[in-house]
mmCIF file with all atom_site columns, C-alpha atoms and ligand atoms in Angstrom:
data_model
loop_
_atom_site.group_PDB
_atom_site.id
_atom_site.type_symbol
_atom_site.label_atom_id
_atom_site.label_alt_id
_atom_site.label_comp_id
_atom_site.label_asym_id
_atom_site.label_entity_id
_atom_site.label_seq_id
_atom_site.pdbx_PDB_ins_code
_atom_site.Cartn_x
_atom_site.Cartn_y
_atom_site.Cartn_z
_atom_site.occupancy
_atom_site.B_iso_or_equiv
_atom_site.pdbx_formal_charge
_atom_site.auth_seq_id
_atom_site.auth_comp_id
_atom_site.auth_asym_id
_atom_site.auth_atom_id
_atom_site.pdbx_PDB_model_num
ATOM   1   C CA  . MET A 1 1   ? -11.780 10.800  9.775   1.00 96.00 ? 1   MET A CA  1
ATOM   2   C CA  . LYS A 1 2   ? -8.133  11.700  9.344   1.00 97.00 ? 2   LYS A CA  1
ATOM   3   C CA  . LEU A 1 3   ? -5.531  9.695   7.440   1.00 98.00 ? 3   LEU A CA  1
ATOM   4   C CA  . TYR A 1 4   ? -1.920  10.325  8.481   1.00 97.00 ? 4   TYR A CA  1
ATOM   5   C CA  . TYR A 1 5   ? 0.238   9.771   5.415   1.00 98.00 ? 5   TYR A CA  1
ATOM   6   C CA  . SER A 1 6   ? 3.567   10.428  3.770   1.00 97.00 ? 6   SER A CA  1
ATOM   7   C CA  . PRO A 1 7   ? 3.615   10.990  -0.005  1.00 97.00 ? 7   PRO A CA  1
ATOM   8   C CA  . GLY A 1 8   ? 4.037   7.730   -1.947  1.00 97.00 ? 8   GLY A CA  1
ATOM   9   C CA  . ALA A 1 9   ? 4.468   5.615   1.211   1.00 98.00 ? 9   ALA A CA  1
ATOM   10  C CA  . CYS A 1 10  ? 2.348   2.564   2.021   1.00 98.00 ? 10  CYS A CA  1
ATOM   11  C CA  . SER A 1 11  ? -0.285  4.969   3.392   1.00 98.00 ? 11  SER A CA  1
ATOM   12  C CA  . LEU A 1 12  ? -1.188  5.612   -0.248  1.00 98.00 ? 12  LEU A CA  1
ATOM   13  C CA  . ALA A 1 13  ? -2.996  2.235   -0.249  1.00 98.00 ? 13  ALA A CA  1
ATOM   14  C CA  . PRO A 1 14  ? -5.660  3.126   2.358   1.00 98.00 ? 14  PRO A CA  1
ATOM   15  C CA  . HIS A 1 15  ? -5.761  6.608   0.789   1.00 98.00 ? 15  HIS A CA  1
ATOM   16  C CA  . ILE A 1 16  ? -6.765  5.019   -2.543  1.00 98.00 ? 16  ILE A CA  1
ATOM   17  C CA  . VAL A 1 17  ? -9.320  2.832   -0.770  1.00 98.00 ? 17  VAL A CA  1
ATOM   18  C CA  . LEU A 1 18  ? -10.822 5.895   0.955   1.00 98.00 ? 18  LEU A CA  1
ATOM   19  C CA  . ARG A 1 19  ? -11.210 7.607   -2.419  1.00 98.00 ? 19  ARG A CA  1
ATOM   20  C CA  . GLU A 1 20  ? -12.686 4.441   -3.978  1.00 98.00 ? 20  GLU A CA  1
ATOM   21  C CA  . THR A 1 21  ? -15.375 4.415   -1.263  1.00 98.00 ? 21  THR A CA  1
ATOM   22  C CA  . GLY A 1 22  ? -16.159 8.142   -1.361  1.00 98.00 ? 22  GLY A CA  1
ATOM   23  C CA  . LEU A 1 23  ? -16.163 8.372   2.468   1.00 98.00 ? 23  LEU A CA  1
ATOM   24  C CA  . PRO A 1 24  ? -15.246 11.871  3.714   1.00 98.00 ? 24  PRO A CA  1
ATOM   25  C CA  . PHE A 1 25  ? -11.751 12.223  5.198   1.00 98.00 ? 25  PHE A CA  1
ATOM   26  C CA  . GLU A 1 26  ? -8.937  14.666  5.824   1.00 98.00 ? 26  GLU A CA  1
ATOM   27  C CA  . LEU A 1 27  ? -5.253  14.075  5.010   1.00 98.00 ? 27  LEU A CA  1
ATOM   28  C CA  . VAL A 1 28  ? -2.539  14.874  7.552   1.00 96.00 ? 28  VAL A CA  1
ATOM   29  C CA  . ARG A 1 29  ? 0.998   14.861  6.164   1.00 96.00 ? 29  ARG A CA  1
ATOM   30  C CA  . VAL A 1 30  ? 3.800   13.354  8.243   1.00 95.00 ? 30  VAL A CA  1
ATOM   31  C CA  . ASP A 1 31  ? 7.511   13.987  7.688   1.00 90.00 ? 31  ASP A CA  1
ATOM   32  C CA  . LEU A 1 32  ? 8.930   10.480  8.094   1.00 89.00 ? 32  LEU A CA  1
ATOM   33  C CA  . ALA A 1 33  ? 12.556  11.659  8.214   1.00 85.00 ? 33  ALA A CA  1
ATOM   34  C CA  . SER A 1 34  ? 11.947  13.742  11.333  1.00 82.00 ? 34  SER A CA  1
ATOM   35  C CA  . HIS A 1 35  ? 8.737   12.032  12.502  1.00 84.00 ? 35  HIS A CA  1
ATOM   36  C CA  . LYS A 1 36  ? 7.115   15.454  12.722  1.00 78.00 ? 36  LYS A CA  1
ATOM   37  C CA  . LEU A 1 37  ? 3.754   16.686  11.521  1.00 79.00 ? 37  LEU A CA  1
ATOM   38  C CA  . ALA A 1 38  ? 3.368   19.739  9.280   1.00 72.00 ? 38  ALA A CA  1
ATOM   39  C CA  . GLN A 1 39  ? 2.491   21.596  12.471  1.00 67.00 ? 39  GLN A CA  1
ATOM   40  C CA  . PRO A 1 40  ? 5.388   21.462  14.942  1.00 61.00 ? 40  PRO A CA  1
ATOM   41  C CA  . ASP A 1 41  ? 4.204   18.321  16.700  1.00 79.00 ? 41  ASP A CA  1
ATOM   42  C CA  . ASP A 1 42  ? 5.863   15.040  17.525  1.00 88.00 ? 42  ASP A CA  1
ATOM   43  C CA  . TYR A 1 43  ? 4.267   12.282  15.426  1.00 93.00 ? 43  TYR A CA  1
ATOM   44  C CA  . TYR A 1 44  ? 5.139   9.689   18.091  1.00 93.00 ? 44  TYR A CA  1
ATOM   45  C CA  . SER A 1 45  ? 2.344   11.223  20.163  1.00 93.00 ? 45  SER A CA  1
ATOM   46  C CA  . VAL A 1 46  ? -0.050  10.130  17.392  1.00 94.00 ? 46  VAL A CA  1
ATOM   47  C CA  . ASN A 1 47  ? 1.536   6.725   16.723  1.00 96.00 ? 47  ASN A CA  1
ATOM   48  C CA  . ALA A 1 48  ? 4.116   5.327   19.126  1.00 95.00 ? 48  ALA A CA  1
ATOM   49  C CA  . LYS A 1 49  ? 5.307   3.072   16.252  1.00 96.00 ? 49  LYS A CA  1
ATOM   50  C CA  . GLY A 1 50  ? 6.307   6.206   14.305  1.00 95.00 ? 50  GLY A CA  1
ATOM   51  C CA  . SER A 1 51  ? 4.970   4.799   11.058  1.00 97.00 ? 51  SER A CA  1
ATOM   52  C CA  . VAL A 1 52  ? 2.213   5.726   8.623   1.00 97.00 ? 52  VAL A CA  1
ATOM   53  C CA  . PRO A 1 53  ? -0.601  5.040   7.964   1.00 98.00 ? 53  PRO A CA  1
ATOM   54  C CA  . VAL A 1 54  ? -2.810  5.930   10.910  1.00 98.00 ? 54  VAL A CA  1
ATOM   55  C CA  . LEU A 1 55  ? -6.534  6.348   10.538  1.00 98.00 ? 55  LEU A CA  1
ATOM   56  C CA  . GLU A 1 56  ? -8.050  8.584   13.193  1.00 98.00 ? 56  GLU A CA  1
ATOM   57  C CA  . LEU A 1 57  ? -11.740 7.884   13.533  1.00 97.00 ? 57  LEU A CA  1
ATOM   58  C CA  . ASP A 1 58  ? -14.350 10.543  14.254  1.00 95.00 ? 58  ASP A CA  1
ATOM   59  C CA  . ASP A 1 59  ? -14.453 9.524   17.937  1.00 96.00 ? 59  ASP A CA  1
ATOM   60  C CA  . GLY A 1 60  ? -10.677 10.056  18.197  1.00 96.00 ? 60  GLY A CA  1
ATOM   61  C CA  . GLU A 1 61  ? -9.758  6.346   18.223  1.00 97.00 ? 61  GLU A CA  1
ATOM   62  C CA  . ARG A 1 62  ? -6.689  5.602   16.121  1.00 98.00 ? 62  ARG A CA  1
ATOM   63  C CA  . LEU A 1 63  ? -6.188  2.503   13.992  1.00 98.00 ? 63  LEU A CA  1
ATOM   64  C CA  . THR A 1 64  ? -2.788  1.420   12.624  1.00 98.00 ? 64  THR A CA  1
ATOM   65  C CA  . GLU A 1 65  ? -1.557  -1.281  10.171  1.00 98.00 ? 65  GLU A CA  1
ATOM   66  C CA  . GLY A 1 66  ? -2.419  -0.461  6.569   1.00 98.00 ? 66  GLY A CA  1
ATOM   67  C CA  . PRO A 1 67  ? -4.139  -3.731  5.551   1.00 98.00 ? 67  PRO A CA  1
ATOM   68  C CA  . ILE A 1 68  ? -6.414  -3.572  8.599   1.00 98.00 ? 68  ILE A CA  1
ATOM   69  C CA  . ILE A 1 69  ? -7.165  0.120   8.054   1.00 98.00 ? 69  ILE A CA  1
ATOM   70  C CA  . ALA A 1 70  ? -8.208  -0.755  4.492   1.00 98.00 ? 70  ALA A CA  1
ATOM   71  C CA  . GLN A 1 71  ? -10.516 -3.484  5.821   1.00 98.00 ? 71  GLN A CA  1
ATOM   72  C CA  . TRP A 1 72  ? -12.084 -1.067  8.303   1.00 98.00 ? 72  TRP A CA  1
ATOM   73  C CA  . ILE A 1 73  ? -12.721 1.535   5.582   1.00 98.00 ? 73  ILE A CA  1
ATOM   74  C CA  . CYS A 1 74  ? -14.340 -0.967  3.203   1.00 98.00 ? 74  CYS A CA  1
ATOM   75  C CA  . ASP A 1 75  ? -16.489 -2.478  5.976   1.00 98.00 ? 75  ASP A CA  1
ATOM   76  C CA  . ARG A 1 76  ? -17.615 0.990   7.093   1.00 98.00 ? 76  ARG A CA  1
ATOM   77  C CA  . ALA A 1 77  ? -18.507 1.911   3.483   1.00 98.00 ? 77  ALA A CA  1
ATOM   78  C CA  . GLU A 1 78  ? -20.120 -1.514  2.935   1.00 98.00 ? 78  GLU A CA  1
ATOM   79  C CA  . ARG A 1 79  ? -18.013 -1.961  -0.194  1.00 98.00 ? 79  ARG A CA  1
ATOM   80  C CA  . THR A 1 80  ? -17.922 -5.737  -0.471  1.00 98.00 ? 80  THR A CA  1
ATOM   81  C CA  . ASP A 1 81  ? -16.470 -5.405  -3.958  1.00 98.00 ? 81  ASP A CA  1
ATOM   82  C CA  . LEU A 1 82  ? -13.296 -3.904  -2.410  1.00 98.00 ? 82  LEU A CA  1
ATOM   83  C CA  . MET A 1 83  ? -13.366 -6.180  0.646   1.00 98.00 ? 83  MET A CA  1
ATOM   84  C CA  . PRO A 1 84  ? -15.823 -9.093  0.643   1.00 98.00 ? 84  PRO A CA  1
ATOM   85  C CA  . ALA A 1 85  ? -18.033 -9.758  3.669   1.00 98.00 ? 85  ALA A CA  1
ATOM   86  C CA  . ALA A 1 86  ? -16.373 -11.154 6.807   1.00 97.00 ? 86  ALA A CA  1
ATOM   87  C CA  . GLY A 1 87  ? -16.514 -14.932 7.048   1.00 98.00 ? 87  GLY A CA  1
ATOM   88  C CA  . THR A 1 88  ? -16.701 -15.566 3.306   1.00 98.00 ? 88  THR A CA  1
ATOM   89  C CA  . MET A 1 89  ? -13.954 -17.407 1.437   1.00 98.00 ? 89  MET A CA  1
ATOM   90  C CA  . ALA A 1 90  ? -13.676 -14.378 -0.858  1.00 98.00 ? 90  ALA A CA  1
ATOM   91  C CA  . ARG A 1 91  ? -12.731 -12.247 2.167   1.00 98.00 ? 91  ARG A CA  1
ATOM   92  C CA  . TYR A 1 92  ? -9.994  -14.687 3.156   1.00 98.00 ? 92  TYR A CA  1
ATOM   93  C CA  . ARG A 1 93  ? -8.634  -14.581 -0.406  1.00 98.00 ? 93  ARG A CA  1
ATOM   94  C CA  . VAL A 1 94  ? -8.292  -10.790 -0.269  1.00 98.00 ? 94  VAL A CA  1
ATOM   95  C CA  . MET A 1 95  ? -6.701  -10.980 3.210   1.00 98.00 ? 95  MET A CA  1
ATOM   96  C CA  . GLU A 1 96  ? -4.372  -13.723 1.939   1.00 98.00 ? 96  GLU A CA  1
ATOM   97  C CA  . TRP A 1 97  ? -3.084  -11.328 -0.718  1.00 98.00 ? 97  TRP A CA  1
ATOM   98  C CA  . GLN A 1 98  ? -2.873  -8.403  1.705   1.00 98.00 ? 98  GLN A CA  1
ATOM   99  C CA  . ASN A 1 99  ? -0.686  -10.544 3.927   1.00 98.00 ? 99  ASN A CA  1
ATOM   100 C CA  . TYR A 1 100 ? 1.483   -11.592 0.990   1.00 98.00 ? 100 TYR A CA  1
ATOM   101 C CA  . VAL A 1 101 ? 1.993   -7.998  -0.087  1.00 98.00 ? 101 VAL A CA  1
ATOM   102 C CA  . THR A 1 102 ? 2.818   -6.862  3.433   1.00 98.00 ? 102 THR A CA  1
ATOM   103 C CA  . SER A 1 103 ? 5.166   -9.674  4.423   1.00 98.00 ? 103 SER A CA  1
ATOM   104 C CA  . GLU A 1 104 ? 6.769   -10.747 1.149   1.00 98.00 ? 104 GLU A CA  1
ATOM   105 C CA  . LEU A 1 105 ? 6.852   -7.479  -0.833  1.00 98.00 ? 105 LEU A CA  1
ATOM   106 C CA  . HIS A 1 106 ? 6.419   -4.376  1.352   1.00 98.00 ? 106 HIS A CA  1
ATOM   107 C CA  . LYS A 1 107 ? 8.900   -5.409  4.022   1.00 98.00 ? 107 LYS A CA  1
ATOM   108 C CA  . SER A 1 108 ? 11.447  -6.617  1.488   1.00 98.00 ? 108 SER A CA  1
ATOM   109 C CA  . TYR A 1 109 ? 11.537  -3.106  0.048   1.00 98.00 ? 109 TYR A CA  1
ATOM   110 C CA  . SER A 1 110 ? 12.205  -1.532  3.448   1.00 97.00 ? 110 SER A CA  1
ATOM   111 C CA  . PRO A 1 111 ? 15.985  -2.288  3.551   1.00 97.00 ? 111 PRO A CA  1
ATOM   112 C CA  . LEU A 1 112 ? 16.342  -0.857  0.024   1.00 98.00 ? 112 LEU A CA  1
ATOM   113 C CA  . PHE A 1 113 ? 15.368  2.590   1.363   1.00 96.00 ? 113 PHE A CA  1
ATOM   114 C CA  . LYS A 1 114 ? 17.980  2.494   4.138   1.00 95.00 ? 114 LYS A CA  1
ATOM   115 C CA  . ARG A 1 115 ? 21.222  4.347   3.497   1.00 94.00 ? 115 ARG A CA  1
ATOM   116 C CA  . ASP A 1 116 ? 23.046  2.358   6.176   1.00 94.00 ? 116 ASP A CA  1
ATOM   117 C CA  . PHE A 1 117 ? 22.024  -1.108  4.887   1.00 95.00 ? 117 PHE A CA  1
ATOM   118 C CA  . HIS A 1 118 ? 24.896  -2.945  3.154   1.00 96.00 ? 118 HIS A CA  1
ATOM   119 C CA  . GLU A 1 119 ? 24.859  -3.478  -0.632  1.00 95.00 ? 119 GLU A CA  1
ATOM   120 C CA  . GLU A 1 120 ? 25.160  -7.262  -0.435  1.00 96.00 ? 120 GLU A CA  1
ATOM   121 C CA  . GLY A 1 121 ? 21.982  -7.391  1.651   1.00 97.00 ? 121 GLY A CA  1
ATOM   122 C CA  . LYS A 1 122 ? 20.207  -5.037  -0.732  1.00 97.00 ? 122 LYS A CA  1
ATOM   123 C CA  . ALA A 1 123 ? 21.126  -7.275  -3.682  1.00 98.00 ? 123 ALA A CA  1
ATOM   124 C CA  . TRP A 1 124 ? 19.614  -10.265 -1.810  1.00 98.00 ? 124 TRP A CA  1
ATOM   125 C CA  . PHE A 1 125 ? 16.333  -8.421  -1.280  1.00 98.00 ? 125 PHE A CA  1
ATOM   126 C CA  . ARG A 1 126 ? 16.226  -7.279  -4.935  1.00 98.00 ? 126 ARG A CA  1
ATOM   127 C CA  . ARG A 1 127 ? 16.600  -10.912 -6.051  1.00 98.00 ? 127 ARG A CA  1
ATOM   128 C CA  . ALA A 1 128 ? 13.943  -12.070 -3.566  1.00 98.00 ? 128 ALA A CA  1
ATOM   129 C CA  . LEU A 1 129 ? 11.552  -9.385  -4.787  1.00 98.00 ? 129 LEU A CA  1
ATOM   130 C CA  . ARG A 1 130 ? 12.143  -10.367 -8.426  1.00 98.00 ? 130 ARG A CA  1
ATOM   131 C CA  . GLN A 1 131 ? 11.265  -13.998 -7.622  1.00 98.00 ? 131 GLN A CA  1
ATOM   132 C CA  . ARG A 1 132 ? 8.133   -13.005 -5.720  1.00 98.00 ? 132 ARG A CA  1
ATOM   133 C CA  . TYR A 1 133 ? 7.041   -10.701 -8.542  1.00 98.00 ? 133 TYR A CA  1
ATOM   134 C CA  . GLU A 1 134 ? 7.414   -13.617 -10.975 1.00 98.00 ? 134 GLU A CA  1
ATOM   135 C CA  . TYR A 1 135 ? 4.872   -15.464 -8.830  1.00 98.00 ? 135 TYR A CA  1
ATOM   136 C CA  . VAL A 1 136 ? 2.571   -12.395 -8.768  1.00 98.00 ? 136 VAL A CA  1
ATOM   137 C CA  . ASP A 1 137 ? 2.917   -11.969 -12.540 1.00 98.00 ? 137 ASP A CA  1
ATOM   138 C CA  . ALA A 1 138 ? 1.914   -15.605 -13.096 1.00 98.00 ? 138 ALA A CA  1
ATOM   139 C CA  . ARG A 1 139 ? -1.227  -15.056 -10.978 1.00 98.00 ? 139 ARG A CA  1
ATOM   140 C CA  . LEU A 1 140 ? -2.031  -11.877 -12.932 1.00 98.00 ? 140 LEU A CA  1
ATOM   141 C CA  . GLN A 1 141 ? -1.793  -13.831 -16.190 1.00 98.00 ? 141 GLN A CA  1
ATOM   142 C CA  . GLU A 1 142 ? -4.837  -15.769 -14.936 1.00 97.00 ? 142 GLU A CA  1
ATOM   143 C CA  . ASN A 1 143 ? -6.868  -12.799 -13.679 1.00 97.00 ? 143 ASN A CA  1
ATOM   144 C CA  . GLU A 1 144 ? -7.069  -9.040  -14.238 1.00 97.00 ? 144 GLU A CA  1
ATOM   145 C CA  . PHE A 1 145 ? -6.722  -8.418  -10.500 1.00 98.00 ? 145 PHE A CA  1
ATOM   146 C CA  . LEU A 1 146 ? -5.234  -10.463 -7.653  1.00 98.00 ? 146 LEU A CA  1
ATOM   147 C CA  . THR A 1 147 ? -8.427  -12.276 -6.676  1.00 98.00 ? 147 THR A CA  1
ATOM   148 C CA  . GLY A 1 148 ? -10.336 -12.218 -9.954  1.00 97.00 ? 148 GLY A CA  1
ATOM   149 C CA  . SER A 1 149 ? -11.991 -9.700  -12.220 1.00 96.00 ? 149 SER A CA  1
ATOM   150 C CA  . SER A 1 150 ? -12.726 -7.118  -9.538  1.00 97.00 ? 150 SER A CA  1
ATOM   151 C CA  . PHE A 1 151 ? -10.386 -4.518  -7.991  1.00 98.00 ? 151 PHE A CA  1
ATOM   152 C CA  . THR A 1 152 ? -9.949  -4.942  -4.219  1.00 98.00 ? 152 THR A CA  1
ATOM   153 C CA  . ALA A 1 153 ? -8.027  -3.362  -1.351  1.00 98.00 ? 153 ALA A CA  1
ATOM   154 C CA  . ALA A 1 154 ? -5.245  -5.911  -1.966  1.00 98.00 ? 154 ALA A CA  1
ATOM   155 C CA  . ASP A 1 155 ? -4.787  -4.566  -5.512  1.00 99.00 ? 155 ASP A CA  1
ATOM   156 C CA  . ALA A 1 156 ? -4.434  -1.012  -4.175  1.00 99.00 ? 156 ALA A CA  1
ATOM   157 C CA  . TYR A 1 157 ? -1.662  -2.245  -1.864  1.00 99.00 ? 157 TYR A CA  1
ATOM   158 C CA  . LEU A 1 158 ? 0.169   -4.185  -4.600  1.00 99.00 ? 158 LEU A CA  1
ATOM   159 C CA  . PHE A 1 159 ? 0.022   -1.094  -6.830  1.00 98.00 ? 159 PHE A CA  1
ATOM   160 C CA  . VAL A 1 160 ? 1.541   1.143   -4.136  1.00 98.00 ? 160 VAL A CA  1
ATOM   161 C CA  . VAL A 1 161 ? 4.510   -1.058  -3.226  1.00 98.00 ? 161 VAL A CA  1
ATOM   162 C CA  . THR A 1 162 ? 5.249   -1.944  -6.862  1.00 98.00 ? 162 THR A CA  1
ATOM   163 C CA  . ASN A 1 163 ? 5.611   1.764   -7.604  1.00 98.00 ? 163 ASN A CA  1
ATOM   164 C CA  . TRP A 1 164 ? 8.757   1.671   -5.447  1.00 98.00 ? 164 TRP A CA  1
ATOM   165 C CA  . ALA A 1 165 ? 10.564  -0.739  -7.807  1.00 98.00 ? 165 ALA A CA  1
ATOM   166 C CA  . ALA A 1 166 ? 12.088  1.821   -10.185 1.00 97.00 ? 166 ALA A CA  1
ATOM   167 C CA  . HIS A 1 167 ? 13.448  3.968   -7.346  1.00 96.00 ? 167 HIS A CA  1
ATOM   168 C CA  . THR A 1 168 ? 14.966  0.999   -5.476  1.00 98.00 ? 168 THR A CA  1
ATOM   169 C CA  . GLY A 1 169 ? 16.440  -0.876  -8.454  1.00 98.00 ? 169 GLY A CA  1
ATOM   170 C CA  . VAL A 1 170 ? 14.073  -3.856  -8.427  1.00 98.00 ? 170 VAL A CA  1
ATOM   171 C CA  . ASP A 1 171 ? 13.975  -5.516  -11.829 1.00 98.00 ? 171 ASP A CA  1
ATOM   172 C CA  . LEU A 1 172 ? 10.423  -5.797  -13.175 1.00 98.00 ? 172 LEU A CA  1
ATOM   173 C CA  . GLN A 1 173 ? 11.409  -6.339  -16.819 1.00 98.00 ? 173 GLN A CA  1
ATOM   174 C CA  . ASN A 1 174 ? 9.413   -8.842  -18.880 1.00 98.00 ? 174 ASN A CA  1
ATOM   175 C CA  . LEU A 1 175 ? 6.614   -9.142  -16.338 1.00 98.00 ? 175 LEU A CA  1
ATOM   176 C CA  . GLY A 1 176 ? 3.909   -8.209  -18.825 1.00 98.00 ? 176 GLY A CA  1
ATOM   177 C CA  . ALA A 1 177 ? 0.853   -9.082  -16.741 1.00 98.00 ? 177 ALA A CA  1
ATOM   178 C CA  . LEU A 1 178 ? 2.180   -7.061  -13.819 1.00 98.00 ? 178 LEU A CA  1
ATOM   179 C CA  . ASP A 1 179 ? 2.909   -4.145  -16.138 1.00 98.00 ? 179 ASP A CA  1
ATOM   180 C CA  . SER A 1 180 ? -0.646  -4.219  -17.530 1.00 98.00 ? 180 SER A CA  1
ATOM   181 C CA  . PHE A 1 181 ? -2.013  -4.453  -13.987 1.00 98.00 ? 181 PHE A CA  1
ATOM   182 C CA  . MET A 1 182 ? -0.063  -1.331  -12.985 1.00 98.00 ? 182 MET A CA  1
ATOM   183 C CA  . SER A 1 183 ? -1.439  0.632   -15.965 1.00 98.00 ? 183 SER A CA  1
ATOM   184 C CA  . ARG A 1 184 ? -4.973  -0.614  -15.286 1.00 98.00 ? 184 ARG A CA  1
ATOM   185 C CA  . VAL A 1 185 ? -4.837  0.433   -11.636 1.00 98.00 ? 185 VAL A CA  1
ATOM   186 C CA  . ARG A 1 186 ? -3.091  3.750   -12.355 1.00 98.00 ? 186 ARG A CA  1
ATOM   187 C CA  . ALA A 1 187 ? -5.909  4.674   -14.761 1.00 98.00 ? 187 ALA A CA  1
ATOM   188 C CA  . ARG A 1 188 ? -8.599  4.411   -12.072 1.00 98.00 ? 188 ARG A CA  1
ATOM   189 C CA  . GLU A 1 189 ? -10.124 7.739   -11.148 1.00 98.00 ? 189 GLU A CA  1
ATOM   190 C CA  . ALA A 1 190 ? -9.678  7.255   -7.391  1.00 98.00 ? 190 ALA A CA  1
ATOM   191 C CA  . VAL A 1 191 ? -6.027  6.312   -7.904  1.00 98.00 ? 191 VAL A CA  1
ATOM   192 C CA  . GLN A 1 192 ? -5.378  9.407   -10.027 1.00 97.00 ? 192 GLN A CA  1
ATOM   193 C CA  . GLN A 1 193 ? -7.067  11.597  -7.410  1.00 97.00 ? 193 GLN A CA  1
ATOM   194 C CA  . ALA A 1 194 ? -4.960  10.082  -4.632  1.00 98.00 ? 194 ALA A CA  1
ATOM   195 C CA  . LEU A 1 195 ? -1.730  10.531  -6.627  1.00 98.00 ? 195 LEU A CA  1
ATOM   196 C CA  . VAL A 1 196 ? -2.590  14.182  -7.296  1.00 97.00 ? 196 VAL A CA  1
ATOM   197 C CA  . ALA A 1 197 ? -3.547  14.802  -3.652  1.00 97.00 ? 197 ALA A CA  1
ATOM   198 C CA  . GLU A 1 198 ? -0.169  13.421  -2.493  1.00 97.00 ? 198 GLU A CA  1
ATOM   199 C CA  . GLY A 1 199 ? 1.680   15.570  -5.049  1.00 96.00 ? 199 GLY A CA  1
ATOM   200 C CA  . LEU A 1 200 ? 2.940   12.525  -6.986  1.00 97.00 ? 200 LEU A CA  1
ATOM   201 C CA  . VAL A 1 201 ? 1.453   13.596  -10.333 1.00 92.00 ? 201 VAL A CA  1
ATOM   202 C CA  . LYS A 1 202 ? 0.474   17.088  -11.416 1.00 80.00 ? 202 LYS A CA  1
ATOM   203 C CA  . THR A 1 203 ? -3.069  16.738  -12.728 1.00 72.00 ? 203 THR A CA  1
ATOM   204 C CA  . ALA A 1 204 ? -5.759  14.106  -12.658 1.00 51.00 ? 204 ALA A CA  1
HETATM 205 N N1  . GSH B 2 .   ? 3.227   -2.625  9.708   1.00 86.18 ? 301 GSH B N1  1
HETATM 206 C C1  . GSH B 2 .   ? 2.938   -1.297  9.258   1.00 86.18 ? 301 GSH B C1  1
HETATM 207 C C2  . GSH B 2 .   ? 4.185   -0.785  8.540   1.00 86.18 ? 301 GSH B C2  1
HETATM 208 C C3  . GSH B 2 .   ? 4.004   0.582   8.012   1.00 86.18 ? 301 GSH B C3  1
HETATM 209 C C4  . GSH B 2 .   ? 5.297   1.118   7.405   1.00 86.18 ? 301 GSH B C4  1
HETATM 210 O O1  . GSH B 2 .   ? 6.259   0.379   7.143   1.00 86.18 ? 301 GSH B O1  1
HETATM 211 N N2  . GSH B 2 .   ? 5.306   2.405   7.152   1.00 86.18 ? 301 GSH B N2  1
HETATM 212 C C5  . GSH B 2 .   ? 6.482   3.059   6.642   1.00 86.18 ? 301 GSH B C5  1
HETATM 213 C C6  . GSH B 2 .   ? 6.167   3.807   5.341   1.00 86.18 ? 301 GSH B C6  1
HETATM 214 S S1  . GSH B 2 .   ? 5.772   2.707   4.013   1.00 86.18 ? 301 GSH B S1  1
HETATM 215 C C7  . GSH B 2 .   ? 6.946   4.094   7.653   1.00 86.18 ? 301 GSH B C7  1
HETATM 216 O O2  . GSH B 2 .   ? 6.138   4.831   8.201   1.00 86.18 ? 301 GSH B O2  1
HETATM 217 N N3  . GSH B 2 .   ? 8.272   4.135   7.904   1.00 86.18 ? 301 GSH B N3  1
HETATM 218 C C8  . GSH B 2 .   ? 8.862   5.120   8.735   1.00 86.18 ? 301 GSH B C8  1
HETATM 219 C C9  . GSH B 2 .   ? 9.083   4.667   10.135  1.00 86.18 ? 301 GSH B C9  1
HETATM 220 O O3  . GSH B 2 .   ? 8.636   3.564   10.505  1.00 86.18 ? 301 GSH B O3  1
HETATM 221 O O4  . GSH B 2 .   ? 9.722   5.415   10.859  1.00 86.18 ? 301 GSH B O4  1
HETATM 222 C C10 . GSH B 2 .   ? 1.742   -1.279  8.322   1.00 86.18 ? 301 GSH B C10 1
HETATM 223 O O5  . GSH B 2 .   ? 1.540   -2.260  7.606   1.00 86.18 ? 301 GSH B O5  1
HETATM 224 O O6  . GSH B 2 .   ? 1.003   -0.282  8.312   1.00 86.18 ? 301 GSH B O6  1
#
């Protein structure tokens, strides 16, 4: 399997999940500014959407959309702790959070990375993110992780997007449960390995 990624991007979430499962995989780095691979190749030939992550399976089939890639990895590894069995309420709870992270958090960060997006709009998204993080923090006051006491693929995703807050000026002050969650997730061995592999921290 190959995971197409860009350092620190949302592709870090399935990367963490891959390391949590111990499945063998290869990383392929994509330059998102130019949409080129490390080898002189057009990334659009890999993913017409131009975005990471892409998981290329051993038979050459390519899967896109981070939350779904994470589900595929966990199902393949039979890791029902990371992604409960299909059809169970527990599975829907994890998917519910994945959808929240993708639609309410991830995509509200996107304009904050754009140089040509106006400041007034950016301020609106920063306020929206703060409000949504207050909701997330309240949930994390009840549980160690988003769906209870066990780390899941949704937690990996929340960790990755929340790491963008400092760089994009999103205010996470006085959200103590969220802060503890971030430290708890960062301390996981698989997370440290993924951060090192993407060049985001020096040593595990
Ligand atoms: N809907 C996609 C969105 C992925 C996405 O937004 N990827 C960003 C990085 S976090 C990206 O590749 N942006 C560059 C681009 O689209 O050109 C998913 O959930 O996987």
